[in-house]
XYZ file of C-alpha atoms in Angstrom:
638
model
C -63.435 80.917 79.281
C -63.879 80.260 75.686
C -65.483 83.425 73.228
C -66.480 83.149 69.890
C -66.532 86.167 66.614
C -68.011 85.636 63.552
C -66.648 87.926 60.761
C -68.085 87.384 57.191
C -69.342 84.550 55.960
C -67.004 81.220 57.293
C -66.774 78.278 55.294
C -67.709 75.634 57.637
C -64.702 72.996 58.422
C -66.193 70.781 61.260
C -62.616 71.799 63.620
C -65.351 72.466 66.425
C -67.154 69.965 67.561
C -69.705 72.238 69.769
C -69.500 75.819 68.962
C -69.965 78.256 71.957
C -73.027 80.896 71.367
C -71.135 84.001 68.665
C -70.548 87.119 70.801
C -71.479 90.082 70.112
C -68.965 93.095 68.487
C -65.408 93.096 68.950
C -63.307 91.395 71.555
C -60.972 93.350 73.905
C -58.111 90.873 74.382
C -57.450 91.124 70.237
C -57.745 94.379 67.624
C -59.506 93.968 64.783
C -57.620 96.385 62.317
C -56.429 97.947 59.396
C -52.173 97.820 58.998
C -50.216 99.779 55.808
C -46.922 98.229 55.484
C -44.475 100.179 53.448
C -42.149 98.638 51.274
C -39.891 98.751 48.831
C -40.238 96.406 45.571
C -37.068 94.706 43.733
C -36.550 97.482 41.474
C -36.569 100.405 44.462
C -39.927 101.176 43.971
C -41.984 102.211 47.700
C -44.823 99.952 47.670
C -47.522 100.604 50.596
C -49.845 97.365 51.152
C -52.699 97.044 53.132
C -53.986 94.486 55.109
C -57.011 93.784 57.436
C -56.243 91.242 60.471
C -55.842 91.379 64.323
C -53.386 92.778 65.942
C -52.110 91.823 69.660
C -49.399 93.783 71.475
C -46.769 91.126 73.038
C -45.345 92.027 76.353
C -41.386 92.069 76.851
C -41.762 88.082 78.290
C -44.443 86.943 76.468
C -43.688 83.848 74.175
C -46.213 82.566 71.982
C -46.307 78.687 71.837
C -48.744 77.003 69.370
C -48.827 76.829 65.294
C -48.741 72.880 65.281
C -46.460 71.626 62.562
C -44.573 74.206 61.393
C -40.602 75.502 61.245
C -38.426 77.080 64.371
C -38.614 77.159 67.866
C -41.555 75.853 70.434
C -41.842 79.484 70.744
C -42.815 81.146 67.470
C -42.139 85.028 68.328
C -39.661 86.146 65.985
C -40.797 85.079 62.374
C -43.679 85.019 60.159
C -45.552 81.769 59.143
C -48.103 81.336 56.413
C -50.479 78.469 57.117
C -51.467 76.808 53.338
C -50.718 73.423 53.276
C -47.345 73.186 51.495
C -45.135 70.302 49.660
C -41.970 71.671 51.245
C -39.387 68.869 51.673
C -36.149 71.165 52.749
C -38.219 72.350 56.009
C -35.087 75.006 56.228
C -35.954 77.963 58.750
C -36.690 80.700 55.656
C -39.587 78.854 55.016
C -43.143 79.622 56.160
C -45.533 77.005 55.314
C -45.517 73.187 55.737
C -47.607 70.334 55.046
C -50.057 71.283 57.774
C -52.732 74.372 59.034
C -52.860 74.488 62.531
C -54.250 77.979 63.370
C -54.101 77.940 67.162
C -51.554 79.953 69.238
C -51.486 80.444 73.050
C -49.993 83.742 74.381
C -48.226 82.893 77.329
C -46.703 85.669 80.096
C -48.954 87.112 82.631
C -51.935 86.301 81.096
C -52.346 82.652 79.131
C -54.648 83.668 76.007
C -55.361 81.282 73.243
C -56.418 82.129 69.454
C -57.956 79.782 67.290
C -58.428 81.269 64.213
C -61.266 78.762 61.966
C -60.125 79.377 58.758
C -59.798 77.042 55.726
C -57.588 79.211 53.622
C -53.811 80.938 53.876
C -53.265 82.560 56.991
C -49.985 84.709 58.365
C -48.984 84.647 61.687
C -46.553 87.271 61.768
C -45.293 86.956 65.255
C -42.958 89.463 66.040
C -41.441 89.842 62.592
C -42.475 93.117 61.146
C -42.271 94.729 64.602
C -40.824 92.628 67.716
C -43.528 93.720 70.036
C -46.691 92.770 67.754
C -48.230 90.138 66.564
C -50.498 90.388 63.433
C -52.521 87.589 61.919
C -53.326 88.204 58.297
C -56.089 86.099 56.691
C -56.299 86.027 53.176
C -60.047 87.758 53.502
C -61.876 88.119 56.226
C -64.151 85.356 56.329
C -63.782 83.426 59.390
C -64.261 82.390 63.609
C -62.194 83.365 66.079
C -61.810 81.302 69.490
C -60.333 83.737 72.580
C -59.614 81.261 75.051
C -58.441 82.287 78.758
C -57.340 80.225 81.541
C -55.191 80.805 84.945
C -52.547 78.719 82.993
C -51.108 77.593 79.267
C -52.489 73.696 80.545
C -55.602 74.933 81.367
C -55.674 76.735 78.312
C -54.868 74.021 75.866
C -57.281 71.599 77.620
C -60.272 74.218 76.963
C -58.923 74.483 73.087
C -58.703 70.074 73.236
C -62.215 69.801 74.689
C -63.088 72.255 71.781
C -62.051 70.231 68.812
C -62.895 66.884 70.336
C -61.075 63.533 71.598
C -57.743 62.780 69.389
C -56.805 59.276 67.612
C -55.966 56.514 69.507
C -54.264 54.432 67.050
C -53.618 50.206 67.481
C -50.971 48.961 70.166
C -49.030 47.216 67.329
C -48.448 51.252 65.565
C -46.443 51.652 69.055
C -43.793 49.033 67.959
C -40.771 50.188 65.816
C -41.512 50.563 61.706
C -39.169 49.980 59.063
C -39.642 52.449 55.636
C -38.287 52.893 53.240
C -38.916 54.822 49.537
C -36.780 51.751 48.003
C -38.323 48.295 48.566
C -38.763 47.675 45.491
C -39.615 43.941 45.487
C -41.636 41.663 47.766
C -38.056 39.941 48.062
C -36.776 43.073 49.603
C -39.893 43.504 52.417
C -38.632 39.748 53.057
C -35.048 40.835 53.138
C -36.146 43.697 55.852
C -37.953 41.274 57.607
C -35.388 38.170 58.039
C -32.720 40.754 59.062
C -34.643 42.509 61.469
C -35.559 39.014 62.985
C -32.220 37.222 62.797
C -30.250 39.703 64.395
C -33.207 40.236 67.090
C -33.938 43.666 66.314
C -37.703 44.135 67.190
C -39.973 45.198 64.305
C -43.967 45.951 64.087
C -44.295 47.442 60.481
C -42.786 47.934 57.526
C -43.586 50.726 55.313
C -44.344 50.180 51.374
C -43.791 53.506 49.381
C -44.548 53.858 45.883
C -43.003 51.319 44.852
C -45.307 48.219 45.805
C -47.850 50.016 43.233
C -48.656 49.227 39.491
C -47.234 52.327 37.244
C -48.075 54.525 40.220
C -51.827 53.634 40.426
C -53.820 53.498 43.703
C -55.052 50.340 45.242
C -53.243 47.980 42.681
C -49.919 46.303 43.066
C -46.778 45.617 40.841
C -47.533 42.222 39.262
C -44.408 41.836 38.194
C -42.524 43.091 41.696
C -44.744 42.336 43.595
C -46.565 39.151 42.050
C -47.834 37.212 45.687
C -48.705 40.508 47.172
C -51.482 38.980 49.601
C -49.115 36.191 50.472
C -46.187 38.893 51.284
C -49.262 40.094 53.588
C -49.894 36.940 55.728
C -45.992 36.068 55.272
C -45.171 39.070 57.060
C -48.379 38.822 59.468
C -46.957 35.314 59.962
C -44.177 36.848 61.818
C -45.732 39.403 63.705
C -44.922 41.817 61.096
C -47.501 44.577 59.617
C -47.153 46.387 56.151
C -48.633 49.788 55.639
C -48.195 51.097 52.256
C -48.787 54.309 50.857
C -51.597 55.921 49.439
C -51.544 59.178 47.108
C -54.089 61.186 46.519
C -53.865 61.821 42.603
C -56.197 58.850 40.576
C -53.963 57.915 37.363
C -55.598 58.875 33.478
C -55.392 55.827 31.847
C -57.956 54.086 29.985
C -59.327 50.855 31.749
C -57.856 51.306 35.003
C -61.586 50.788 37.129
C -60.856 53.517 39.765
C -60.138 55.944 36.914
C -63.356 55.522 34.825
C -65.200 54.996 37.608
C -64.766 58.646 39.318
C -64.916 59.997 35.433
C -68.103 58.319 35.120
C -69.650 59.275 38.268
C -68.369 62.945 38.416
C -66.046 62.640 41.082
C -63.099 64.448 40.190
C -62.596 67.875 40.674
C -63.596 70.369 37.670
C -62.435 73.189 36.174
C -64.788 76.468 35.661
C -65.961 74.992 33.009
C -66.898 71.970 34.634
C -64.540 69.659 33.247
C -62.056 67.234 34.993
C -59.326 69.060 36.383
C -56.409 67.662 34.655
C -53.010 67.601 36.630
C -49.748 65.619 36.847
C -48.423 64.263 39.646
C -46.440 60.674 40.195
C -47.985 58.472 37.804
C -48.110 61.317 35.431
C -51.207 62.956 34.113
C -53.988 62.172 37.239
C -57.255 63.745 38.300
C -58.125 64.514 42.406
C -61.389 62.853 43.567
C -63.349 66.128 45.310
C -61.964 64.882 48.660
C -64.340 67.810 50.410
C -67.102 65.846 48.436
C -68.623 63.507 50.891
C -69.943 61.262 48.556
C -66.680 61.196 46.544
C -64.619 60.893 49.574
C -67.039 58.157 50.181
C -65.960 56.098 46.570
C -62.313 57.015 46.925
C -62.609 55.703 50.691
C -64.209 52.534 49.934
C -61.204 51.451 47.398
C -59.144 50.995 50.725
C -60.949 47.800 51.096
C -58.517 45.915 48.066
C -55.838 46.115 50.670
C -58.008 45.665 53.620
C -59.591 42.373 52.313
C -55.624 41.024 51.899
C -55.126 41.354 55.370
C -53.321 45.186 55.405
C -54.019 47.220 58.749
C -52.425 50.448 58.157
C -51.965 53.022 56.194
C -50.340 56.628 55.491
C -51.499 59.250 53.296
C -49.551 61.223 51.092
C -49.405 63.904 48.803
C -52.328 65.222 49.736
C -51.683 68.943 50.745
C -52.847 68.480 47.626
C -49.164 68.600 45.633
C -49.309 69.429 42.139
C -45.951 68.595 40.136
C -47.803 70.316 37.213
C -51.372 71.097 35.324
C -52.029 70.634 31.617
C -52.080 74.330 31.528
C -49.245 75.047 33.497
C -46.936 72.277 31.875
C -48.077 73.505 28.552
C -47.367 77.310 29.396
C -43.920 76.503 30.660
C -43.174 74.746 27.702
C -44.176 77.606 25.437
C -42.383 79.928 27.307
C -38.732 78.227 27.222
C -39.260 77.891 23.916
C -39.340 82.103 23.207
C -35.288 81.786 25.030
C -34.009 79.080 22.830
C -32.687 81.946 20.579
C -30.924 84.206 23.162
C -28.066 84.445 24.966
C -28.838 84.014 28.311
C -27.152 86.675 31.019
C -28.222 87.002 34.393
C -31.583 88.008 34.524
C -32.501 86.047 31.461
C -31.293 82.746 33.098
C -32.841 82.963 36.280
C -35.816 84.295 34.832
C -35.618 80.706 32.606
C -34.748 79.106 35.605
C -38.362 80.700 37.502
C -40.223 79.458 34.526
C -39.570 75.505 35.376
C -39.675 75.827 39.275
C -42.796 77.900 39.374
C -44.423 75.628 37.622
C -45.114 73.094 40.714
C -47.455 73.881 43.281
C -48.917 77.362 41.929
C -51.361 79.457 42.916
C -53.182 79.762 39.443
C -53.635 76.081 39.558
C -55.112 76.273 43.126
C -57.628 78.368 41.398
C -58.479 76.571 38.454
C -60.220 73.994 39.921
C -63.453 73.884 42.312
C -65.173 71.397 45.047
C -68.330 70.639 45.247
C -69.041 70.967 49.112
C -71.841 70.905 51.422
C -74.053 71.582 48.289
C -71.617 74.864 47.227
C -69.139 75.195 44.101
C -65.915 76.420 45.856
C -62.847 76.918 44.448
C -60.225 75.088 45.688
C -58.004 77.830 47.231
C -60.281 79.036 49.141
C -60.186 75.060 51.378
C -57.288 74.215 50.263
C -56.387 73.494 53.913
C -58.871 70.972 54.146
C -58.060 68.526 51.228
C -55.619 66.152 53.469
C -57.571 66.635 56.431
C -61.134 65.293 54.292
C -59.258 62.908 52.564
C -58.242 61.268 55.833
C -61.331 61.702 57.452
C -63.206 59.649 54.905
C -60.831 56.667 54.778
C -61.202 56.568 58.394
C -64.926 56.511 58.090
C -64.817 54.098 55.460
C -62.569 51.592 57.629
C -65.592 51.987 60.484
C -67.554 50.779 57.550
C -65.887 48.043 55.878
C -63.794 47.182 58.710
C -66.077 47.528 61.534
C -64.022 45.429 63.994
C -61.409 46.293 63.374
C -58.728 49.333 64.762
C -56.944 50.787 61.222
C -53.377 52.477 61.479
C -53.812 55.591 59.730
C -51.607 58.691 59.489
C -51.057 61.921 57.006
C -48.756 64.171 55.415
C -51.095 66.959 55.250
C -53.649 68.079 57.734
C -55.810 70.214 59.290
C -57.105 70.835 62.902
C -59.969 68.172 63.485
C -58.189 65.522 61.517
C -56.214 64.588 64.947
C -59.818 62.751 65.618
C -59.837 60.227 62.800
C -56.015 59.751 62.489
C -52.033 61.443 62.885
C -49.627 62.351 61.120
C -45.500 62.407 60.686
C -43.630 65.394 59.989
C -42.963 65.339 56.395
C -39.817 64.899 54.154
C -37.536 65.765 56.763
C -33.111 65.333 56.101
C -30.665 63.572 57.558
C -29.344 66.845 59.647
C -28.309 67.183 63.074
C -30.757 70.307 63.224
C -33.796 67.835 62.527
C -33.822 65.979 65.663
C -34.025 69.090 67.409
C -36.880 70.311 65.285
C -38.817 67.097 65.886
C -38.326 67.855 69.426
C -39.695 71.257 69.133
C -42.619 70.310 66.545
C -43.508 67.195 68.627
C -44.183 69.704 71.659
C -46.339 72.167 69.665
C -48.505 69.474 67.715
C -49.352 67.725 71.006
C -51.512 71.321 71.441
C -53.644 70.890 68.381
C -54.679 67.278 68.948
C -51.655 65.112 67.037
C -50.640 63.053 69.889
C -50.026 60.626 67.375
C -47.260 61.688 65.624
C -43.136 61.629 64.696
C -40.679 62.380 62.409
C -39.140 60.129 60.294
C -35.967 58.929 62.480
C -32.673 59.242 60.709
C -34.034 61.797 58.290
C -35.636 61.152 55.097
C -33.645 63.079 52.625
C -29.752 63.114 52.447
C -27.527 61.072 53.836
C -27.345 59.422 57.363
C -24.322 59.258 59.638
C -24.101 56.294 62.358
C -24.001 58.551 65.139
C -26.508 60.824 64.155
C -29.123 57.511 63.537
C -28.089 56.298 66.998
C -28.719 59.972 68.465
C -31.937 60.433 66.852
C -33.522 56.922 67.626
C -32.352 57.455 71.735
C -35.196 60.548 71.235
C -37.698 58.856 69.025
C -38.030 56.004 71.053
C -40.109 58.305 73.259
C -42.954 59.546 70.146
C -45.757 57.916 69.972
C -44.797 56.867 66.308
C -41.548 55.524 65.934
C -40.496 55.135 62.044
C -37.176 54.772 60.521
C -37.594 56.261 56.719
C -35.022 57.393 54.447
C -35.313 58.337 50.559
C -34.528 55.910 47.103
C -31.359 57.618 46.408
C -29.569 58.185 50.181
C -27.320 56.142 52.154
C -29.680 53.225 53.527
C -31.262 53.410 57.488
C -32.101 50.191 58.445
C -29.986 49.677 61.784
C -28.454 45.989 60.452
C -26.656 47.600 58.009
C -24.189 49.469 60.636
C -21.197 48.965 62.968
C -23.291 49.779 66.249
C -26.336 47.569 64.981
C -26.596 46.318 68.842
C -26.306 49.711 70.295
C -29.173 50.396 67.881
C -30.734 46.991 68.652
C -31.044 47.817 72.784
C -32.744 51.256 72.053
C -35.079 49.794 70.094
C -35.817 47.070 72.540
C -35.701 49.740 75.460
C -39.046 51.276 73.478
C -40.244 47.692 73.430
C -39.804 47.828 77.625
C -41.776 51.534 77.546
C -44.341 50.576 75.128
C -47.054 49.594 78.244
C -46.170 52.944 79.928
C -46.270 55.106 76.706
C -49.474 53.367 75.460
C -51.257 53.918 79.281
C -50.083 57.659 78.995
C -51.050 58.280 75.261
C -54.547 57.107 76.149
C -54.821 58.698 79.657
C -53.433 62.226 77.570
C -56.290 61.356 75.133
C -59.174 60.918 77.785
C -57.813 63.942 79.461
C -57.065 66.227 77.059
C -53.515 66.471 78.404
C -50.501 66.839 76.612
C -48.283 63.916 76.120
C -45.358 65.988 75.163
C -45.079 69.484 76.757
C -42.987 72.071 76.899
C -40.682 72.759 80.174
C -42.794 76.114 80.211
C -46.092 74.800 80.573
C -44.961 72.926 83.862
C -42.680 75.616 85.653
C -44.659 78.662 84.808
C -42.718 80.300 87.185
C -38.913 79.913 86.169
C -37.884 81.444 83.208
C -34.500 79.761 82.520
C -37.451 76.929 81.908
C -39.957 78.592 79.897
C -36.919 79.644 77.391
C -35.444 76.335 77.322
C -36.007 74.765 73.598
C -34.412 71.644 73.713
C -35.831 69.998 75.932
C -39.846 68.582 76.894
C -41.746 66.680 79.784
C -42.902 63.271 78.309
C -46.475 62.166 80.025
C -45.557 64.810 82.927
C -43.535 62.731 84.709
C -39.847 62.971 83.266
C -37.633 65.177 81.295
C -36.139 64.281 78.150
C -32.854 66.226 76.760
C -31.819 64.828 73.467
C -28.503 65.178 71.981
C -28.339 66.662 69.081
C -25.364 68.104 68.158
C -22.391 65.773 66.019
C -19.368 64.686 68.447
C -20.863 65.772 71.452
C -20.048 63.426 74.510
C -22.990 64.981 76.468
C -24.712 68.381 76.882
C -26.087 70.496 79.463
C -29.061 69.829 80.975
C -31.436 72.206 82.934
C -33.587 70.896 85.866
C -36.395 72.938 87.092
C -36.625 71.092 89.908
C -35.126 68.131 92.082
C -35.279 65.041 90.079
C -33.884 60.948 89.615
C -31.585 60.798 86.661
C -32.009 56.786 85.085
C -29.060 56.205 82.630
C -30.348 53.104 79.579
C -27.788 51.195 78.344
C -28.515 48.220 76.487
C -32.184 48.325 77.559
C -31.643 48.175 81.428
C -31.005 50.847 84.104
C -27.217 51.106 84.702
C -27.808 54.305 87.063
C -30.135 56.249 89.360
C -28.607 59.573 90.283
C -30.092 62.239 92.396
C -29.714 65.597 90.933
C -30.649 69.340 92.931
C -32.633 71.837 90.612
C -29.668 73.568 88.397
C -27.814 73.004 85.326
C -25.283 69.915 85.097
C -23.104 69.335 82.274
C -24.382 65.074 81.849
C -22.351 62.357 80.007
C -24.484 60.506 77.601
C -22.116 58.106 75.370
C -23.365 56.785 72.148
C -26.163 54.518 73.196
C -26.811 55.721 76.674
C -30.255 57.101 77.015
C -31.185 59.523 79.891
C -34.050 60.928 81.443
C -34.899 62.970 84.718
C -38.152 61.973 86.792
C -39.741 64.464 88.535
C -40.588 63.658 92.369
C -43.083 61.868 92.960
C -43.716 60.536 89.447
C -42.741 56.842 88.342
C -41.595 55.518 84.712
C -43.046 51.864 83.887
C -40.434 48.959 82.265
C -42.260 45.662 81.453
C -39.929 42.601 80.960
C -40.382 41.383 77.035
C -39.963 38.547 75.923
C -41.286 39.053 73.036
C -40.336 42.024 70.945
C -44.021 41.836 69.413
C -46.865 44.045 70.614
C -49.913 41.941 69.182
């Protein structure tokens, strides 16, 4: 049963596809109230604030799944999360926002309640946090739909809030195979490099990734023509050998004088403006930049159409970045900071003096006065940007998916994003942002994985080995023997860390079989990505959502059902010969090694301590289910 309130006046954001007639007055599963919080500020002071939002009492065993991408467990009760689209590369567990705005979280106990709140601004979930028994959700005003969703269980629940929002991306076969990235390749000699290593030491490959440096100065849809000088030839070269490259595309335009895309959106209007209706002017990589008015759908149109100078040379896929939107800085802002160092340049700095220096530089980045300054024009409205900020990535997206149905009608487009909102998951997925090369990261890809399979992102992984930091051989091997289960498999590290690519290591054949063990699951994972897809089913689930009943299961965090059919406990702790395992029910154990079964081993429902050495990859099929291995000989998926 699906409900729907209307409070204020919502700015449409095209999440629902069909929209369920508005009830009347107030729900009963939900309060719609007024909270004071008292507090005290940093000098001692008691502050009261107070806030209007909904308030639902949590029972003793309720947890409360949902959220999408976003920090901590699968089950959010405990901490407060503020959903506003956020450049936060650390993704450490004091943080509250991410790159993404997924508003939707399922109650689950002994009733199964979902709350999709419609809302294209920031949002706080506080689940648990200021008292352990309540959850309050805090929007920033109170213009907005609710969705009360009930169903006899948390699957039937989800499916209801799926059917809602509308079928999700079903990307090309090839975006199955493994993809090589790296921020780094900074020649078309070092794409080759990736390439002939990959190939001569028979490690499969699909993709490999251009970051920002294939690009001219930074610029969008040009390339390096001194780096990258036969850039369509690189193209077919790599297509040649069953190889696809999917660069990078920003979302700031770059100010410089005769670059076309520039003075074209200038010309035209398509930039976003400032009150006073001028360009918005902003820095970001290439230095000062302006945003096309992504929420513009003629804009999003232009900017969409420029895809084709990489389409037309033969490129299939793409990923889109930056586009929460991050600002490094604003012309005011920079200009402001600058001014205001200046007044300490005369003082000796003690403690609060420094760190209030110190405040000066790092607020300058991502601020809330320049999410203010500048406005959209959309659906015929002036709107400042703040007030959609959470729907910049997700229009952005949507229109270089439309665009590829236009200038690339026959053709299926690899397309994923950094920042998002719920409805993107129809036109394309994402990854999980700049994540590090910590052992805590696999397990959070494990958990976010779970959660983002309930908003729609079947499509979706996080970038294997860590992006930031520095990568240990065990912990690459440990994290590719779990991402060789996610729909998108991707290898990505930073310019300045230890490099990923699995030739350059000790164990490159341990590495080697668990990439060509995907390569032997790619026709099974493929059938049940697009069977979850028709279905509205989740792909990956947690062990809750199948043993309703068991509460050792609903509690355990470490571990999901791929496709419904098997079990999949990652290790992810340094050192660790093995870990414990907890099995709802009666199951097969089948132990990979070197990309064939070694063992089939018939475990009782309990919890077994299980061996998995380096390279040995483990999974537990439930009875009566089956896991598909093709024979390759080929490690291509064209």
């Amino acid at each position: 049963m699906i409900e729907r309130y209307v409070y204020g006046n919502p700015i449409e954001t095209e999440a629902i596809l069909t929209k369920p007639q508005k009830q009347d007055g107030e729900s009963n599963l939900i309060t719609h109230t007024f909270v004071k919080n008292t507090y005290k500020d940093m000098y001692g002071n008691d502050k009261v604030e107070e806030k209007e939002g909904f308030k639902y009492t949590l029972s003793e065993n309720d947890i409360v799944y949902g959220l999408g991408q976003q920090i901590r467990g699968i089950n959010k009760r405990g901490w407060k999360y503020k959903n506003y689209n956020s450049d936060q590369p650390l993704q450490i567990e004091s943080q509250e926002s991410l790159y993404g705005a997924h508003n939707f979280v399922l109650v689950s106990g002994k009733k199964h309640i979902g709350f999709f709140f419609d809302y294209p601004t920031a949002i706080t979930f506080d689940i648990g946090y200021t008292d352990m028994d309540e959850m309050y959700i805090y929007p920033d005003d109170f213009n907005l739909e609710m969705y009360v969703i009930t169903g006899e269980s948390d699957i039937s629940v989800v499916k209801e809030f799926r059917a809602l929002i509308g079928k999700s991306y079903i990307p090309p076969k090839w975006a199955f195979g493994y993809a090589q990235s790296r921020w780094g390749y900074r020649t078309s000699d070092d794409v080759r490099e990736v390439a002939r290593k990959h190939r001569e030491n028979h490690i499969p490959l699909d993709a490999i990734n251009l970051d920002l440096d294939y690009l001219d100065n930074y610029k969008d849809f040009t390339t390096n023509p001194e780096k990258f000088p036969d850039f369509k030839e690189l193209v077919q070269e790599m297509k040649d050998m069953h190889i696809h490259l999917v660069p990078i595309i920003d979302a700031g335009v770059k100010e410089e004088e005769g670059y076309d895309i520039f003075e074209e959106g200038k010309e035209k209007g398509y930039f976003v403006k400032d009150k006073d209706g001028k360009d918005f002017r902003l820095g970001v990589w290439p230095g000062y930049c302006r945003f096309p008015d992504m929420l513009n759908e003629e804009a999003g149109a232009w900017f969409a159409d420029k895809y084709k100078f990489l389409t037309d040379m033969g490129i299939d896929g793409f990923w889109n970045d930056m586009n929460e939107p991050a600002i490094f800085y604003s012309d005011k802002g920079i200009k402001k900071m600058y001014e205001d160092i200046d007044s300490y340049k005369d003082i000796s700095l003690d403690a609060t003096t420094f760190f209030e220096l110190k405040s000066k530089v790092n607020s300058v980045s991502n601020s809330d006065d320049d999410y203010k300054a500048f406005y959209h024009n959309y659906k015929g409205s002036n709107i400042r940007h703040d007030k959609v900020h959470n729907l910049f990535g997700y229009n952005m997206t949507k229109a270089a998916a439309l665009g590829f149905k236009r200038n690339v009608p026959n053709k299926n487009i690899l397309l994923y994003s950094r920042s998002s909102y719920v409805g993107m998951h129809r036109y394309s997925g994402i990854w999980q942002g700049d994540n590090n090369s910590w052992w805590s990261h696999i397990l959070q890809n494990v958990k976010m994985s779970a959660n983002l399979n309930m908003v729609g992102f079947l499509y979706n992984g996080a970038d294997l080995g860590g992006f930031g930091a520095n990568v240990t051989e065990d912990l690459l091997i440990r994290w590719l023997s779990f991402g060789l289960f996610m729909p998108l498999m991707r290898n990505h590290s930073a310019f300045d860390c230890r490099g990923q690519e699995v030739y350059r290591y000790k164990n490159m054949d341990m590495m080697a079989s668990l990439i060509r063990l995907r390569y032997r699951l790619i026709p099974y994972i493929y059938e049940k990505f697009v069977s979850s897809v028709n279905n509205d089913d989740m792909l990956v689930a947690p062990l809750g959502f199948l043993y309703p009943d068991d509460e050792i299961a609903r509690h355990t965090e470490d571990e999901v059902v791929f496709g419904y059919d098997f079990i999949i406990a990652p290790v992810y702790e340094q050192n660790a010969p093995g870990r414990n395992v907890y099995l709802p029910e009666d199951v097969t154990m089948i132990r990979f090694r070197n990309a064939e079964i070694v063992e089939k081993t018939e475990y009782k429902k309990g919890t077994y301590f299980v061996f998995m050495p380096l390279g040995d990859v483990c999974i537990f099929v439930r009875k009566g289910h089956a896991v598909k291995l093709c024979e390759c000989t080929e490690w291509v998926t064209d």
